[in-house]
Coordinates of C-alpha atoms and ligand atoms in Angstrom, one line a residue:
M1 CA 0.1 0.0 0.0
R2 CA 3.0 2.3 -0.3
L3 CA 4.1 4.4 -3.1
F4 CA 7.0 6.0 -1.5
L5 CA 9.1 5.9 -4.5
L6 CA 7.7 8.8 -5.9
L7 CA 8.0 10.8 -2.6
L8 CA 11.6 9.8 -2.7
L9 CA 12.4 10.9 -6.2
L10 CA 10.7 14.1 -5.8
M11 CA 11.8 15.4 -2.5
P12 CA 13.6 18.5 -2.8
L13 CA 17.0 17.6 -2.7
T14 CA 18.7 19.0 0.4
A15 CA 22.2 20.5 -0.4
A16 CA 24.6 17.2 0.1
A17 CA 26.2 17.8 3.2
A18 CA 30.0 17.9 2.9
S19 CA 30.6 16.8 6.1
G20 CA 28.2 14.9 8.4
S21 CA 26.5 17.1 10.9
S22 CA 28.6 15.6 14.0
D23 CA 31.6 16.0 12.0
A24 CA 31.4 12.1 11.2
V25 CA 32.6 11.1 14.6
P26 CA 32.2 7.2 14.7
G27 CA 29.6 6.1 17.0
R28 CA 27.6 9.5 17.1
D29 CA 24.4 10.1 15.1
E30 CA 25.4 11.7 11.6
H31 CA 22.2 13.7 11.8
S32 CA 22.7 15.5 15.3
Y33 CA 25.3 18.0 16.2
A34 CA 24.9 16.4 19.9
R35 CA 27.9 15.2 21.7
Y36 CA 26.0 12.7 23.7
D37 CA 29.0 10.5 24.6
E38 CA 30.0 13.5 26.8
V39 CA 26.7 15.0 28.2
R40 CA 23.0 13.8 28.0
I41 CA 19.8 15.6 28.5
R42 CA 17.8 13.4 31.0
H43 CA 14.7 15.6 31.6
I44 CA 13.4 18.6 29.7
F45 CA 10.8 21.1 31.3
L46 CA 9.0 23.1 28.8
D47 CA 7.3 26.5 29.5
L48 CA 5.8 27.7 26.4
D49 CA 2.9 29.8 24.9
V50 CA 1.0 28.8 21.7
D51 CA 0.9 32.0 19.9
F52 CA -1.4 31.9 16.9
D53 CA -1.1 35.4 16.0
Q54 CA 2.7 35.1 15.7
R55 CA 2.6 31.6 14.6
Q56 CA 5.3 30.6 17.0
L57 CA 5.9 28.5 20.3
A58 CA 7.8 31.1 22.7
G59 CA 9.1 30.6 26.2
F60 CA 12.1 28.4 27.5
A61 CA 13.0 24.8 27.7
E62 CA 14.8 23.9 30.9
L63 CA 17.3 21.2 30.2
H64 CA 18.4 18.8 32.8
L65 CA 21.8 17.2 32.2
D66 CA 24.0 14.1 32.8
W67 CA 27.6 14.5 32.5
K68 CA 29.3 11.4 31.1
E69 CA 32.8 12.9 30.5
P70 CA 34.8 14.6 33.5
D71 CA 36.5 17.2 31.1
A72 CA 33.3 18.0 29.2
R73 CA 32.5 21.7 29.8
R74 CA 30.4 22.4 26.4
L75 CA 26.9 21.6 25.5
D76 CA 26.0 21.2 21.9
L77 CA 22.3 21.3 20.8
D78 CA 20.4 21.0 17.5
T79 CA 18.4 24.0 16.5
R80 CA 16.5 24.7 13.1
D81 CA 15.3 28.1 12.6
L82 CA 14.8 29.2 16.1
T83 CA 15.5 32.3 17.6
I84 CA 17.5 32.1 20.6
E85 CA 16.9 35.0 23.2
R86 CA 19.3 33.8 26.1
V87 CA 20.7 31.1 27.8
V88 CA 21.1 30.9 31.8
A89 CA 22.7 27.9 33.7
A90 CA 22.1 26.9 37.3
D91 CA 25.1 26.1 39.5
N92 CA 24.9 23.5 42.2
E93 CA 23.6 26.2 44.8
G94 CA 20.5 27.0 42.4
N95 CA 21.8 30.4 41.2
W96 CA 20.9 31.1 37.6
K97 CA 23.6 32.9 35.6
A98 CA 23.5 34.3 32.0
T99 CA 25.9 32.1 29.7
P100 CA 27.3 32.7 26.3
F101 CA 26.2 30.9 23.6
Q102 CA 27.0 30.6 20.0
L103 CA 24.8 29.6 16.8
A104 CA 27.0 27.9 14.0
R105 CA 26.1 28.5 10.4
A106 CA 22.9 26.7 9.1
H107 CA 23.0 23.5 7.2
P108 CA 19.8 23.2 5.1
A109 CA 18.5 20.1 6.7
F110 CA 20.5 19.9 9.9
G111 CA 19.7 23.3 11.1
R112 CA 22.4 25.3 13.4
R113 CA 24.3 23.9 16.2
L114 CA 23.7 25.8 19.4
S115 CA 27.0 25.7 21.4
I116 CA 26.7 26.7 25.1
Q117 CA 30.2 26.9 26.8
L118 CA 30.1 26.6 30.5
T119 CA 33.0 27.1 33.1
Q120 CA 31.5 23.9 35.2
Q121 CA 29.2 20.9 34.8
V122 CA 25.9 22.6 35.6
P123 CA 23.0 20.2 36.5
K124 CA 20.5 22.4 34.4
L125 CA 20.1 25.3 32.0
R126 CA 17.4 27.4 30.6
V127 CA 17.3 28.2 26.8
Y128 CA 14.8 31.1 26.1
Y129 CA 13.7 30.9 22.6
H130 CA 10.9 31.3 20.1
S131 CA 10.1 29.1 16.8
N132 CA 9.8 30.5 13.5
P133 CA 6.4 30.5 11.6
A134 CA 7.8 28.4 9.0
A135 CA 9.2 25.8 11.5
S136 CA 9.3 22.5 9.3
G137 CA 8.0 20.7 12.6
L138 CA 4.9 22.7 12.9
Q139 CA 1.8 23.5 10.9
W140 CA -0.4 26.6 11.9
L141 CA -4.0 26.6 10.4
L142 CA -6.1 29.2 10.1
P143 CA -9.9 28.8 11.5
E144 CA -11.0 28.5 7.9
Q145 CA -8.9 25.6 7.3
T146 CA -10.5 23.4 10.0
L147 CA -13.5 21.6 10.2
G148 CA -15.3 24.0 12.5
K149 CA -14.0 27.0 10.7
H150 CA -14.0 29.1 13.8
K151 CA -10.8 28.2 15.8
P152 CA -7.1 27.8 14.8
F153 CA -5.2 24.6 14.9
M154 CA -1.6 23.8 15.4
F155 CA 0.2 20.6 15.6
S156 CA 3.8 19.2 15.5
Q157 CA 5.4 16.2 13.5
A158 CA 9.0 15.9 14.7
Q159 CA 10.0 12.5 13.3
A160 CA 12.9 12.3 11.8
I161 CA 14.8 15.3 12.6
H162 CA 12.1 18.2 13.1
A163 CA 12.0 18.4 16.9
R164 CA 14.8 20.8 16.8
S165 CA 12.5 23.5 14.7
F166 CA 10.4 23.7 18.0
V167 CA 12.5 22.8 20.9
P168 CA 16.4 23.0 21.2
L169 CA 17.6 19.6 22.2
Q170 CA 19.8 16.6 21.3
D171 CA 17.7 15.6 18.6
T172 CA 19.0 12.0 18.0
P173 CA 17.1 8.9 18.7
A174 CA 20.2 7.8 20.8
V175 CA 19.2 9.9 23.7
R176 CA 16.3 9.7 25.8
F177 CA 14.6 12.1 28.4
T178 CA 11.4 12.3 30.4
Y179 CA 9.7 15.7 30.2
D180 CA 7.2 17.8 31.8
A181 CA 5.4 21.0 30.5
R182 CA 3.2 23.9 31.3
I183 CA 1.8 25.1 27.8
T184 CA -0.2 28.4 27.7
A185 CA -3.1 28.9 24.7
P186 CA -5.8 30.9 24.0
T187 CA -9.1 30.4 26.0
G188 CA -11.1 27.8 24.2
I189 CA -8.1 26.2 22.7
R190 CA -7.2 22.7 24.4
V191 CA -3.5 21.6 24.3
V192 CA -2.7 17.9 24.0
M193 CA 1.0 16.5 24.2
S194 CA 2.6 13.0 24.0
A195 CA 2.2 12.6 27.5
N196 CA -0.4 12.2 30.4
N197 CA -3.5 14.0 28.7
D198 CA -6.4 15.0 31.0
P199 CA -9.7 15.4 29.2
A200 CA -11.1 17.4 32.3
A201 CA -8.3 20.0 32.2
T202 CA -9.6 23.5 31.4
G203 CA -6.3 25.1 30.6
E204 CA -6.7 27.8 33.2
G205 CA -3.2 28.8 34.3
G206 CA -1.6 26.7 31.3
Y207 CA -2.4 23.0 30.4
R208 CA 0.3 20.8 32.5
F209 CA 1.7 17.7 31.0
N210 CA 4.1 15.1 32.6
M211 CA 5.7 12.1 30.8
P212 CA 7.6 9.9 33.2
Q213 CA 8.7 7.1 30.6
A214 CA 11.9 8.4 28.9
I215 CA 11.4 9.1 25.2
P216 CA 13.7 10.2 22.3
S217 CA 13.3 13.5 20.7
Y218 CA 11.3 12.4 17.5
L219 CA 8.5 11.4 19.9
L220 CA 8.1 14.9 21.3
A221 CA 4.8 16.0 20.3
I222 CA 2.1 18.6 20.9
A223 CA -1.2 19.9 19.3
A224 CA -3.7 22.8 20.0
G225 CA -7.2 23.4 18.6
D226 CA -10.8 23.1 19.2
L227 CA -10.4 19.5 20.5
A228 CA -13.2 17.3 22.1
F229 CA -12.7 14.1 23.7
K230 CA -14.7 11.0 23.6
S231 CA -13.8 7.7 25.6
M232 CA -13.7 4.4 23.6
G233 CA -12.5 1.9 26.3
P234 CA -10.8 1.9 29.6
R235 CA -7.4 2.9 28.2
T236 CA -8.5 4.5 24.9
G237 CA -10.3 7.5 23.8
V238 CA -10.2 9.8 20.9
Y239 CA -9.4 13.7 20.7
T240 CA -10.5 15.5 17.5
E241 CA -12.6 18.4 16.4
P242 CA -16.1 18.3 17.7
G243 CA -17.6 17.8 14.2
R244 CA -15.5 14.5 13.7
L245 CA -15.9 13.0 17.2
E246 CA -18.5 10.5 16.7
A247 CA -17.4 9.3 13.3
A248 CA -13.8 9.0 14.8
A249 CA -14.9 6.9 18.1
A250 CA -17.0 4.6 15.8
E251 CA -14.4 4.0 13.4
F252 CA -11.6 3.2 15.9
A253 CA -13.8 1.4 18.5
D254 CA -11.5 -1.7 18.1
T255 CA -8.6 0.1 19.6
E256 CA -8.9 -1.6 22.8
A257 CA -9.1 -4.8 21.5
M258 CA -6.1 -4.1 19.5
I259 CA -4.3 -3.3 22.6
D260 CA -5.3 -6.6 24.3
A261 CA -4.4 -8.6 21.1
T262 CA -0.8 -6.9 21.3
E263 CA -0.3 -7.6 24.9
K264 CA -1.2 -11.3 24.4
L265 CA 1.7 -11.6 21.6
Y266 CA 4.3 -9.2 23.1
G267 CA 3.8 -8.5 26.8
P268 CA 2.3 -5.5 28.8
Y269 CA 1.4 -2.1 27.2
R270 CA 3.6 0.1 29.2
W271 CA 2.5 3.9 28.6
G272 CA -0.6 3.9 30.5
R273 CA -3.5 5.4 28.5
Y274 CA -3.4 5.1 24.5
D275 CA -5.5 7.8 22.9
L276 CA -5.7 8.7 19.2
L277 CA -5.6 12.2 18.1
I278 CA -7.5 12.8 14.8
L279 CA -5.8 15.8 12.9
P280 CA -7.0 18.0 9.9
P281 CA -6.6 16.3 6.7
S282 CA -3.3 18.4 5.9
F283 CA -1.6 16.3 8.2
P284 CA 1.3 15.0 6.0
F285 CA 1.4 11.5 7.3
G286 CA -1.0 8.4 7.7
G287 CA -0.2 8.4 11.6
M288 CA 2.7 9.3 14.0
E289 CA 3.2 7.0 16.9
N290 CA 3.8 9.9 19.6
P291 CA 3.6 7.9 22.8
R292 CA 0.2 7.9 24.6
L293 CA -1.3 9.8 22.1
S294 CA -1.0 8.7 18.3
F295 CA -1.6 11.3 15.7
I296 CA -3.7 10.2 12.9
T297 CA -4.8 11.2 9.6
P298 CA -8.8 11.9 9.1
T299 CA -8.3 10.1 5.8
V300 CA -8.7 6.5 7.4
I301 CA -12.2 7.3 8.6
A302 CA -14.0 5.1 5.7
G303 CA -16.9 4.4 7.6
D304 CA -16.4 0.7 7.6
K305 CA -13.2 0.4 9.7
S306 CA -11.4 -1.0 6.4
L307 CA -8.5 1.2 7.0
T308 CA -7.9 0.8 10.7
S309 CA -4.7 -1.3 10.1
L310 CA -3.2 2.4 10.4
I311 CA -4.0 2.4 14.1
A312 CA -2.7 -1.1 14.5
H313 CA 0.6 0.1 13.1
E314 CA 0.8 3.3 15.2
L315 CA -0.2 1.0 18.4
A316 CA 2.5 -1.4 17.6
H317 CA 5.1 1.3 17.8
S318 CA 4.4 1.1 21.4
W319 CA 6.7 -1.8 21.4
S320 CA 8.7 -1.6 18.1
G321 CA 10.0 2.0 18.1
N322 CA 9.0 3.8 21.1
L323 CA 10.0 1.1 23.9
V324 CA 12.8 -0.4 21.6
T325 CA 14.1 2.6 19.4
N326 CA 16.5 2.5 16.2
S327 CA 19.6 4.2 17.4
S328 CA 19.9 6.0 14.5
W329 CA 17.8 6.6 11.1
R330 CA 20.1 4.4 9.2
D331 CA 18.4 1.6 11.3
L332 CA 14.9 2.7 10.5
W333 CA 13.9 -0.7 9.6
L334 CA 14.2 -1.9 13.3
N335 CA 11.1 0.7 14.0
E336 CA 9.4 0.4 10.9
G337 CA 9.7 -3.3 9.6
F338 CA 9.1 -4.6 12.9
T339 CA 6.1 -2.6 13.4
S340 CA 4.8 -3.4 9.8
Y341 CA 5.2 -7.0 11.2
V342 CA 3.4 -6.4 14.4
E343 CA 0.8 -4.5 12.4
N344 CA -0.1 -7.4 10.6
R345 CA -0.2 -10.0 13.5
I346 CA -2.7 -7.4 15.1
V347 CA -4.9 -7.5 12.2
E348 CA -4.9 -11.0 12.0
A349 CA -5.7 -11.3 15.7
V350 CA -8.5 -8.8 15.4
Y351 CA -9.5 -9.2 11.7
G352 CA -8.6 -12.7 10.6
V353 CA -5.9 -14.2 8.9
Q354 CA -7.7 -13.7 5.4
Q355 CA -7.5 -9.9 5.8
A356 CA -3.9 -10.0 7.2
T357 CA -2.6 -11.9 4.2
M358 CA -4.3 -9.8 1.5
Q359 CA -2.5 -6.8 3.1
Q360 CA 0.7 -8.7 2.9
V361 CA 0.0 -9.4 -0.8
V362 CA -0.7 -5.8 -1.6
D363 CA 2.3 -4.4 0.5
Q364 CA 4.7 -6.9 -1.2
H365 CA 3.5 -6.1 -4.7
E366 CA 4.0 -2.2 -4.1
L367 CA 7.6 -2.8 -2.7
L368 CA 8.5 -4.7 -5.6
E369 CA 7.2 -2.1 -8.1
E370 CA 9.0 0.6 -6.1
M371 CA 12.2 -1.3 -5.9
K372 CA 12.2 -1.3 -9.8
E373 CA 13.2 2.4 -9.6
L374 CA 15.1 2.8 -6.4
P375 CA 18.9 3.0 -6.4
A376 CA 20.2 -0.3 -5.2
A377 CA 21.9 1.2 -2.2
D378 CA 18.3 2.2 -0.8
Q379 CA 17.0 -1.0 -1.3
H380 CA 19.4 -2.4 1.7
L381 CA 17.4 -2.5 5.0
V382 CA 20.4 -0.9 6.5
L383 CA 20.5 2.5 5.2
A384 CA 23.7 4.2 3.8
L385 CA 22.6 7.8 4.5
D386 CA 26.1 9.4 4.3
G387 CA 25.0 12.9 5.5
R388 CA 21.7 12.9 3.5
D389 CA 18.3 14.2 5.1
P390 CA 16.9 11.1 6.5
D391 CA 13.6 12.2 4.7
D392 CA 15.4 11.8 1.5
A393 CA 16.1 8.1 1.8
F394 CA 12.4 7.4 2.9
S395 CA 10.8 4.4 1.2
G396 CA 8.8 1.3 1.3
V397 CA 12.0 -0.9 2.0
P398 CA 12.2 -0.5 5.8
Y399 CA 8.6 -1.1 6.1
T400 CA 7.5 -3.9 3.9
K401 CA 11.2 -5.6 3.1
G402 CA 11.5 -5.4 6.8
E403 CA 8.6 -7.1 7.5
W404 CA 9.3 -9.7 5.0
L405 CA 12.6 -10.5 6.4
L406 CA 10.7 -11.2 10.0
R407 CA 7.8 -13.3 8.3
T408 CA 10.6 -15.3 6.6
M409 CA 12.5 -15.9 10.1
E410 CA 8.7 -16.7 11.5
Q411 CA 8.3 -19.3 8.6
R412 CA 11.9 -20.9 9.0
F413 CA 12.0 -21.2 12.9
G414 CA 8.4 -21.7 13.7
R415 CA 5.9 -19.0 15.0
A416 CA 6.1 -20.2 18.8
R417 CA 10.0 -19.9 18.8
F418 CA 10.0 -16.7 16.8
D419 CA 7.4 -15.1 18.9
A420 CA 9.2 -15.8 22.1
A421 CA 12.5 -14.3 20.9
I422 CA 10.5 -11.1 19.4
R423 CA 8.9 -10.6 23.0
A424 CA 12.2 -11.3 24.6
W425 CA 13.8 -8.6 22.3
F426 CA 11.2 -5.9 23.5
D427 CA 12.0 -7.0 27.1
A428 CA 15.7 -7.1 26.8
N429 CA 15.8 -3.6 25.1
A430 CA 13.0 -1.6 26.8
F431 CA 13.4 1.9 27.0
Q432 CA 16.6 1.7 25.0
S433 CA 17.9 2.2 21.6
A434 CA 19.2 -0.5 19.5
S435 CA 21.2 -1.1 16.4
T436 CA 21.3 -3.6 13.4
A437 CA 24.6 -5.0 15.3
D438 CA 22.3 -5.5 18.4
F439 CA 19.7 -7.2 16.5
L440 CA 22.2 -9.7 15.0
K441 CA 23.8 -10.5 18.4
F442 CA 20.5 -11.0 20.4
F443 CA 18.9 -12.9 17.4
G444 CA 22.0 -14.8 16.5
E445 CA 22.3 -16.1 20.1
R446 CA 18.6 -17.1 20.0
L447 CA 18.2 -18.4 16.5
F448 CA 20.4 -18.1 13.5
D449 CA 23.7 -18.8 15.0
A450 CA 23.3 -22.6 15.7
T451 CA 25.0 -24.8 13.4
D452 CA 21.8 -26.6 12.2
S453 CA 20.0 -23.0 11.9
A454 CA 17.1 -22.8 9.6
M455 CA 18.3 -19.4 8.5
K456 CA 22.2 -18.8 8.2
P457 CA 23.9 -15.5 9.1
S458 CA 25.0 -15.0 5.5
E459 CA 21.2 -15.1 4.2
I460 CA 20.3 -12.5 6.9
A461 CA 23.2 -10.4 5.9
E462 CA 21.8 -10.4 2.3
W463 CA 18.5 -9.0 3.3
L464 CA 20.4 -6.3 5.3
H465 CA 23.0 -5.3 2.7
Q466 CA 21.9 -6.4 -0.6
P467 CA 19.2 -4.8 -3.0
G468 CA 16.2 -6.3 -3.8
V469 CA 14.5 -9.4 -1.9
P470 CA 16.5 -12.7 -1.4
Q471 CA 15.5 -15.3 -4.3
R472 CA 14.4 -17.9 -1.3
A473 CA 12.0 -15.3 0.2
Q474 CA 8.3 -16.7 0.0
R475 CA 5.9 -14.3 -1.6
A476 CA 2.3 -14.0 0.5
Q477 CA -0.5 -15.6 -1.3
S478 CA -4.1 -15.1 -1.0
D479 CA -6.9 -17.2 -2.9
V480 CA -9.0 -14.1 -2.8
L481 CA -6.7 -11.8 -4.5
D482 CA -5.9 -14.8 -6.9
G483 CA -9.5 -14.3 -7.9
V484 CA -9.3 -10.9 -8.3
D485 CA -6.2 -11.4 -10.4
R486 CA -8.2 -13.7 -12.8
A487 CA -11.4 -11.0 -12.8
L488 CA -8.9 -8.4 -13.7
A489 CA -7.6 -10.1 -16.8
A490 CA -11.1 -10.8 -17.9
F491 CA -12.3 -7.0 -17.5
V492 CA -9.3 -5.7 -19.2
A493 CA -10.0 -7.9 -22.2
S494 CA -13.7 -7.5 -22.3
G495 CA -14.8 -4.2 -20.3
D496 CA -17.5 -5.9 -18.7
A497 CA -17.6 -4.1 -15.3
A498 CA -20.7 -6.2 -14.1
A499 CA -19.0 -9.4 -14.6
L500 CA -16.3 -8.6 -12.0
G501 CA -18.8 -9.0 -9.1
A502 CA -17.0 -6.2 -7.3
Q503 CA -20.3 -5.2 -5.4
S504 CA -19.1 -7.4 -2.3
W505 CA -15.3 -6.6 -2.7
I506 CA -13.7 -5.4 0.5
T507 CA -10.8 -2.9 0.6
G508 CA -7.9 -5.0 0.1
Q509 CA -9.5 -6.5 -3.0
W510 CA -10.2 -3.0 -4.6
L511 CA -6.4 -1.9 -3.7
H512 CA -5.1 -5.1 -5.4
F513 CA -7.2 -4.7 -8.5
L514 CA -6.6 -1.1 -9.0
N515 CA -2.7 -1.8 -8.4
G516 CA -2.9 -4.3 -11.3
L517 CA -4.5 -2.2 -14.0
P518 CA -2.1 -1.9 -16.9
A519 CA -0.7 1.5 -17.5
D520 CA -2.3 1.8 -21.1
L521 CA -5.7 0.9 -19.9
P522 CA -8.4 3.0 -22.4
A523 CA -10.3 5.6 -20.6
Q524 CA -13.7 3.7 -21.6
R525 CA -12.7 0.9 -19.2
L526 CA -12.5 3.2 -16.4
A527 CA -15.8 4.6 -17.4
A528 CA -17.3 1.3 -17.2
L529 CA -15.9 0.6 -13.8
D530 CA -17.1 4.1 -12.8
A531 CA -20.7 3.6 -13.8
A532 CA -20.9 0.3 -12.2
Y533 CA -19.2 0.9 -9.0
K534 CA -19.3 4.7 -8.4
L535 CA -15.7 5.1 -7.8
T536 CA -15.2 8.9 -8.5
G537 CA -15.8 10.7 -5.2
I538 CA -15.6 7.7 -3.1
G539 CA -15.3 8.1 0.6
N540 CA -12.3 5.4 0.8
S541 CA -9.3 7.5 0.3
E542 CA -6.9 4.5 -0.5
I543 CA -9.4 3.3 -3.1
A544 CA -10.1 6.8 -4.7
F545 CA -6.4 7.7 -4.7
R546 CA -5.6 4.6 -6.6
F547 CA -8.7 5.1 -9.0
Y548 CA -7.4 8.9 -9.7
L549 CA -4.0 7.6 -10.3
A550 CA -5.5 5.3 -13.2
G551 CA -7.6 8.2 -14.2
I552 CA -4.9 10.7 -15.1
R553 CA -3.0 7.9 -16.8
A554 CA -5.9 7.0 -18.9
G555 CA -7.0 10.5 -19.5
Y556 CA -10.6 9.8 -18.0
E557 CA -12.0 13.3 -17.8
P558 CA -15.1 12.7 -15.5
M559 CA -13.1 12.3 -12.3
R560 CA -11.4 15.7 -12.7
T561 CA -13.5 17.8 -10.4
A562 CA -13.4 15.0 -7.5
L563 CA -9.6 14.8 -8.2
R564 CA -9.4 18.3 -7.7
D565 CA -11.3 18.4 -4.4
H566 CA -8.9 15.3 -3.3
L567 CA -6.0 17.2 -4.0
I568 CA -7.0 20.5 -2.4
E569 CA -8.6 18.5 0.7
I570 CA -5.9 15.8 1.6
G571 CA -2.3 17.0 2.6
R572 CA -1.2 13.2 3.4
R573 CA 1.8 13.0 1.1
K574 CA 1.0 9.2 0.1
L575 CA -2.2 10.0 -1.1
M576 CA -1.5 13.3 -3.3
V577 CA 2.5 13.0 -4.0
P578 CA 2.0 10.4 -6.9
L579 CA -1.0 12.2 -8.1
W580 CA 0.9 15.5 -8.7
T581 CA 3.7 13.4 -10.1
E582 CA 1.7 11.8 -12.6
L583 CA -0.2 15.0 -13.6
A584 CA 3.5 16.7 -14.2
K585 CA 4.1 14.1 -17.0
T586 CA 2.1 16.1 -19.6
P587 CA 1.9 20.0 -20.3
E588 CA -1.8 20.0 -20.4
N589 CA -2.2 18.0 -17.0
K590 CA 0.7 20.2 -15.5
A591 CA -0.8 23.4 -16.4
W592 CA -4.2 22.1 -14.7
A593 CA -2.1 20.8 -11.7
L594 CA -0.5 24.4 -11.4
E595 CA -4.1 26.0 -10.9
V596 CA -5.2 23.5 -8.4
Y597 CA -2.0 23.6 -6.6
R598 CA -2.6 27.4 -6.0
K599 CA -5.8 26.7 -4.2
A600 CA -4.1 23.4 -2.5
R601 CA -1.0 24.8 -1.5
P602 CA -1.9 27.3 1.4
G603 CA -3.6 24.2 3.0
Y604 CA -0.6 21.9 2.8
H605 CA 2.2 21.3 5.5
P606 CA 5.5 23.0 5.0
I607 CA 7.3 19.5 4.3
A608 CA 4.5 18.6 1.7
Q609 CA 4.8 22.2 0.3
G610 CA 8.4 21.7 -0.5
T611 CA 8.0 18.2 -2.0
V612 CA 4.9 19.5 -4.5
D613 CA 6.8 22.8 -5.4
A614 CA 9.8 20.8 -6.5
I615 CA 7.4 18.5 -8.6
L616 CA 5.5 21.2 -10.4
G617 CA 8.5 23.9 -10.5
Y618 CA 6.2 26.2 -8.5
R619 CA 7.5 29.3 -7.4
A620 CA 5.9 31.5 -4.8
P621 CA 5.0 34.7 -6.4
Ligands
BES701 N1 6.7 6.7 12.0 C1 6.0 6.6 11.0 C2 5.7 8.1 10.1 C3 7.3 8.6 9.9 C4 8.2 7.9 9.2 C5 7.6 10.0 9.9 C6 9.6 8.4 9.0 C7 8.7 10.6 9.7 C8 9.5 9.8 9.2 C9 4.3 6.1 11.1 O1 4.3 5.2 12.0 C10 4.1 5.4 9.7 O2 4.9 4.7 9.5 N2 3.0 6.1 9.2 C11 2.6 5.4 8.0 C12 1.4 4.6 8.1 C13 1.5 3.1 8.0 C14 0.5 2.4 8.0 C15 2.8 2.5 6.9 C16 2.0 6.5 7.2 O3 2.0 7.6 7.5 O4 1.8 6.4 6.0
ZN702 ZN1 5.6 3.5 11.4

């Protein structure tokens, strides 16, 4: 279900980093200026105001430090487009003193190093600052860009390296900290964070948050707007704009059952509550696993729970990612591959094996298509980022190829043994970061280093460090989708849409069918499909997106208005970037796209704007 390739190709290329941001010190994260072998942030207190008029977060971040190196006297932080007003440091007697600081030259992706030179190893310091209206990690929406149209909205998206655009910190998944916060906002605006949200809080004197579990910076999250809350179960609830509350609570009613199913497989959920925040449709991702409060696109509210595997995915990160965290973005597969695997196991437990298998078939098909166009090095599970922005190497590889490796291990070693090993992995590394080397050591000892192992280290190495998918890997197979393949072939030949018998198809069948349409399908075939099944304007965004993609290729005009609405409404990259890309291929379509984009652009997230600007060659007037 992923068409990341196009995203990847069309991401504006950030100037190649001449040198890694940490000056390529071995063992340090190449995407952070932090010298976390010398000093680490242990806790953060945020005292911030959400200022919708200035479009900024303003206040201070108090950083509590753990010094690791006796001679260290300097703290290097990551920042991007932050205005630093002053830095004060507390000595051991608790006196605050102004402290000199220096902002280095800006790197386009990594931002500016903030160096604070100290005379002693202070226990804590405060950085007074405010963010920039164009912060890459925040989106500010005007009231008219919300569902309710009366109140503004703001949300953050920190992964991979955007936390530094709204908090000065050590922006690397190798460092974990607890946090608490006091956040003020205008009356009538509720603030929520990746922390202990209280639906009864009024916000008088500021909203208060506490996050007692240590998290990496990319899981720091905040949102503010006209948010209502509805409980869905003992541990689960949903926050969203009032006009979306009932639909969201009904769509995601299985969330509690998903937690129960995951706990049976992988041990207790360790984060207290699990709530969902349903954002406006400009949210650039499907979901983001912010701890205790996953951020979710409203485009998965299809009305029939058919796209709720996204919730299974974000929930699964509570084990794979949030509990056991990739130690750098090179090892993203440890987060996303494990999570895609766990997601599929949750879908199997809650919705049945048939649906889980269909999803595997669709994902594997899309991965193989995508890899045809990917540079070989980006097809390795372990990514060679070499100073690139991690956003630029984003693809379906860490997700689906990672899931495929774990599925293969399950098949070879047997489910019981494999499940026990995965559970032990989560327990052994809980609240820590792990690398691919750690993975090899852990699963080597338990599974593949044995002389009679069902899977040899050399085969694992092929998955990790070679392009493509190893020859011996088994493709997922679904009888139901084999039936769709036969129906598809007959339809392409005959054009008889009624003969498809697709009235009773579930989403997985439609996705597989639409993915299989030939690129040179004539427009009248789509007209027949549309007449029989009303695909133009369909409420299921995943089906609609694939139908519009086929429609652009075939020159099927009657869907234009619905396509236009889709592009203006939806800022989720996966559901719009491939459409802009397809439109940019002919001069007429490109001219039309530019006109639509002028309407769509103001509603897009800063990172989505950058991507689409590059595709269409758009220059702001
Ligand atoms: N953590 C990711 C989103 C992400 C990845 C943001 C890398 C920035 C950099 C999230 O869990 C995710 O994978 N979302 C997917 C959903 C999914 C079901 C594959 C998405 O947004 O499409
Ligand atoms: Zn994920």
